[in-house]
């Protein structure tokens, strides 16, 4: 009877591990690969970062002709 109890405990632990593996895989597959960026539209074909940001209306009123920094 001791062997049956040990086998039952091992089987229960194995079932719990398989269940956790399936839950983890399902979670990873459902939440993979989608993200959204806040980049300006039409900038993917620009020659450089400066050229892409020149037409950005948010940067037009940033102040005089001083040098600007872009954090990308």
JSON list of C-alpha atoms in Angstrom, two decimals:
[
{"chain": "A", "resi": 1, "resn": "UNK", "atom": "CA", "xyz": [0.00, 0.00, 0.00]},
{"chain": "A", "resi": 2, "resn": "UNK", "atom": "CA", "xyz": [2.93, 2.33, 0.56]},
{"chain": "A", "resi": 3, "resn": "UNK", "atom": "CA", "xyz": [3.90, 2.02, -3.08]},
{"chain": "A", "resi": 4, "resn": "UNK", "atom": "CA", "xyz": [0.38, 2.96, -4.18]},
{"chain": "A", "resi": 5, "resn": "UNK", "atom": "CA", "xyz": [0.44, 6.12, -2.04]},
{"chain": "A", "resi": 6, "resn": "UNK", "atom": "CA", "xyz": [3.85, 7.14, -3.37]},
{"chain": "A", "resi": 7, "resn": "UNK", "atom": "CA", "xyz": [2.73, 6.48, -6.96]},
{"chain": "A", "resi": 8, "resn": "UNK", "atom": "CA", "xyz": [-0.43, 8.52, -6.39]},
{"chain": "A", "resi": 9, "resn": "UNK", "atom": "CA", "xyz": [1.54, 11.48, -5.03]},
{"chain": "A", "resi": 10, "resn": "UNK", "atom": "CA", "xyz": [3.99, 11.34, -7.92]},
{"chain": "A", "resi": 11, "resn": "UNK", "atom": "CA", "xyz": [1.13, 11.15, -10.43]},
{"chain": "A", "resi": 12, "resn": "UNK", "atom": "CA", "xyz": [-0.62, 14.14, -8.78]},
{"chain": "A", "resi": 13, "resn": "UNK", "atom": "CA", "xyz": [2.57, 16.22, -8.87]},
{"chain": "A", "resi": 14, "resn": "UNK", "atom": "CA", "xyz": [3.12, 15.29, -12.52]},
{"chain": "A", "resi": 15, "resn": "UNK", "atom": "CA", "xyz": [-0.45, 16.32, -13.41]},
{"chain": "A", "resi": 16, "resn": "UNK", "atom": "CA", "xyz": [-0.04, 19.66, -11.63]},
{"chain": "A", "resi": 17, "resn": "UNK", "atom": "CA", "xyz": [3.21, 20.33, -13.48]},
{"chain": "A", "resi": 18, "resn": "UNK", "atom": "CA", "xyz": [1.64, 19.50, -16.85]},
{"chain": "A", "resi": 19, "resn": "UNK", "atom": "CA", "xyz": [-1.32, 21.76, -16.05]},
{"chain": "A", "resi": 20, "resn": "UNK", "atom": "CA", "xyz": [0.99, 24.65, -15.10]},
{"chain": "A", "resi": 21, "resn": "UNK", "atom": "CA", "xyz": [2.99, 24.13, -18.29]},
{"chain": "A", "resi": 22, "resn": "UNK", "atom": "CA", "xyz": [-0.17, 24.29, -20.41]},
{"chain": "A", "resi": 23, "resn": "UNK", "atom": "CA", "xyz": [-1.40, 27.43, -18.64]},
{"chain": "A", "resi": 24, "resn": "UNK", "atom": "CA", "xyz": [1.99, 29.10, -19.10]},
{"chain": "A", "resi": 25, "resn": "UNK", "atom": "CA", "xyz": [2.16, 28.22, -22.79]},
{"chain": "A", "resi": 26, "resn": "UNK", "atom": "CA", "xyz": [-1.37, 29.49, -23.40]},
{"chain": "A", "resi": 27, "resn": "UNK", "atom": "CA", "xyz": [-0.58, 32.77, -21.65]},
{"chain": "A", "resi": 28, "resn": "UNK", "atom": "CA", "xyz": [2.63, 33.25, -23.63]},
{"chain": "A", "resi": 29, "resn": "UNK", "atom": "CA", "xyz": [0.92, 32.56, -26.97]},
{"chain": "A", "resi": 30, "resn": "UNK", "atom": "CA", "xyz": [-1.96, 34.94, -26.30]},
{"chain": "A", "resi": 31, "resn": "UNK", "atom": "CA", "xyz": [0.19, 37.88, -25.13]},
{"chain": "A", "resi": 32, "resn": "UNK", "atom": "CA", "xyz": [2.96, 37.73, -27.66]},
{"chain": "A", "resi": 33, "resn": "UNK", "atom": "CA", "xyz": [4.10, 40.19, -30.27]},
{"chain": "A", "resi": 34, "resn": "UNK", "atom": "CA", "xyz": [1.70, 43.13, -30.25]},
{"chain": "A", "resi": 35, "resn": "UNK", "atom": "CA", "xyz": [2.75, 46.58, -29.26]},
{"chain": "A", "resi": 36, "resn": "UNK", "atom": "CA", "xyz": [1.89, 50.06, -30.45]},
{"chain": "A", "resi": 37, "resn": "UNK", "atom": "CA", "xyz": [4.24, 52.94, -31.08]},
{"chain": "A", "resi": 38, "resn": "UNK", "atom": "CA", "xyz": [3.53, 56.64, -31.03]},
{"chain": "A", "resi": 39, "resn": "UNK", "atom": "CA", "xyz": [5.65, 57.51, -34.03]},
{"chain": "A", "resi": 40, "resn": "UNK", "atom": "CA", "xyz": [4.59, 60.21, -36.44]},
{"chain": "A", "resi": 41, "resn": "UNK", "atom": "CA", "xyz": [2.85, 58.99, -39.57]},
{"chain": "A", "resi": 42, "resn": "UNK", "atom": "CA", "xyz": [4.84, 59.02, -42.79]},
{"chain": "A", "resi": 43, "resn": "UNK", "atom": "CA", "xyz": [8.27, 58.93, -41.17]},
{"chain": "A", "resi": 44, "resn": "UNK", "atom": "CA", "xyz": [9.22, 55.42, -42.22]},
{"chain": "A", "resi": 45, "resn": "UNK", "atom": "CA", "xyz": [10.58, 56.62, -45.58]},
{"chain": "A", "resi": 46, "resn": "UNK", "atom": "CA", "xyz": [12.52, 59.63, -44.26]},
{"chain": "A", "resi": 47, "resn": "UNK", "atom": "CA", "xyz": [16.23, 59.88, -45.01]},
{"chain": "A", "resi": 48, "resn": "UNK", "atom": "CA", "xyz": [17.24, 60.58, -41.42]},
{"chain": "A", "resi": 49, "resn": "UNK", "atom": "CA", "xyz": [15.76, 61.24, -37.99]},
{"chain": "A", "resi": 50, "resn": "UNK", "atom": "CA", "xyz": [16.14, 65.00, -38.50]},
{"chain": "A", "resi": 51, "resn": "UNK", "atom": "CA", "xyz": [14.26, 64.90, -41.79]},
{"chain": "A", "resi": 52, "resn": "UNK", "atom": "CA", "xyz": [11.51, 62.79, -40.24]},
{"chain": "A", "resi": 53, "resn": "UNK", "atom": "CA", "xyz": [11.01, 65.16, -37.32]},
{"chain": "A", "resi": 54, "resn": "UNK", "atom": "CA", "xyz": [11.18, 68.45, -39.26]},
{"chain": "A", "resi": 55, "resn": "UNK", "atom": "CA", "xyz": [7.53, 68.25, -40.22]},
{"chain": "A", "resi": 56, "resn": "UNK", "atom": "CA", "xyz": [6.30, 67.21, -36.76]},
{"chain": "A", "resi": 57, "resn": "UNK", "atom": "CA", "xyz": [3.81, 69.91, -35.63]},
{"chain": "A", "resi": 58, "resn": "UNK", "atom": "CA", "xyz": [4.60, 69.30, -31.96]},
{"chain": "A", "resi": 59, "resn": "UNK", "atom": "CA", "xyz": [8.18, 70.43, -32.55]},
{"chain": "A", "resi": 60, "resn": "UNK", "atom": "CA", "xyz": [7.37, 73.49, -34.69]},
{"chain": "A", "resi": 61, "resn": "UNK", "atom": "CA", "xyz": [6.80, 75.78, -31.68]},
{"chain": "A", "resi": 62, "resn": "UNK", "atom": "CA", "xyz": [9.70, 74.46, -29.65]},
{"chain": "A", "resi": 63, "resn": "UNK", "atom": "CA", "xyz": [11.51, 77.79, -29.67]},
{"chain": "A", "resi": 64, "resn": "UNK", "atom": "CA", "xyz": [14.02, 79.70, -31.78]},
{"chain": "A", "resi": 65, "resn": "UNK", "atom": "CA", "xyz": [16.72, 78.31, -33.98]},
{"chain": "A", "resi": 66, "resn": "UNK", "atom": "CA", "xyz": [18.61, 76.66, -31.17]},
{"chain": "A", "resi": 67, "resn": "UNK", "atom": "CA", "xyz": [19.98, 73.19, -31.62]},
{"chain": "A", "resi": 68, "resn": "UNK", "atom": "CA", "xyz": [17.48, 70.45, -30.80]},
{"chain": "A", "resi": 69, "resn": "UNK", "atom": "CA", "xyz": [18.06, 67.01, -29.39]},
{"chain": "A", "resi": 70, "resn": "UNK", "atom": "CA", "xyz": [16.02, 64.01, -30.39]},
{"chain": "A", "resi": 71, "resn": "UNK", "atom": "CA", "xyz": [15.89, 61.01, -28.09]},
{"chain": "A", "resi": 72, "resn": "UNK", "atom": "CA", "xyz": [15.11, 57.94, -30.13]}
]
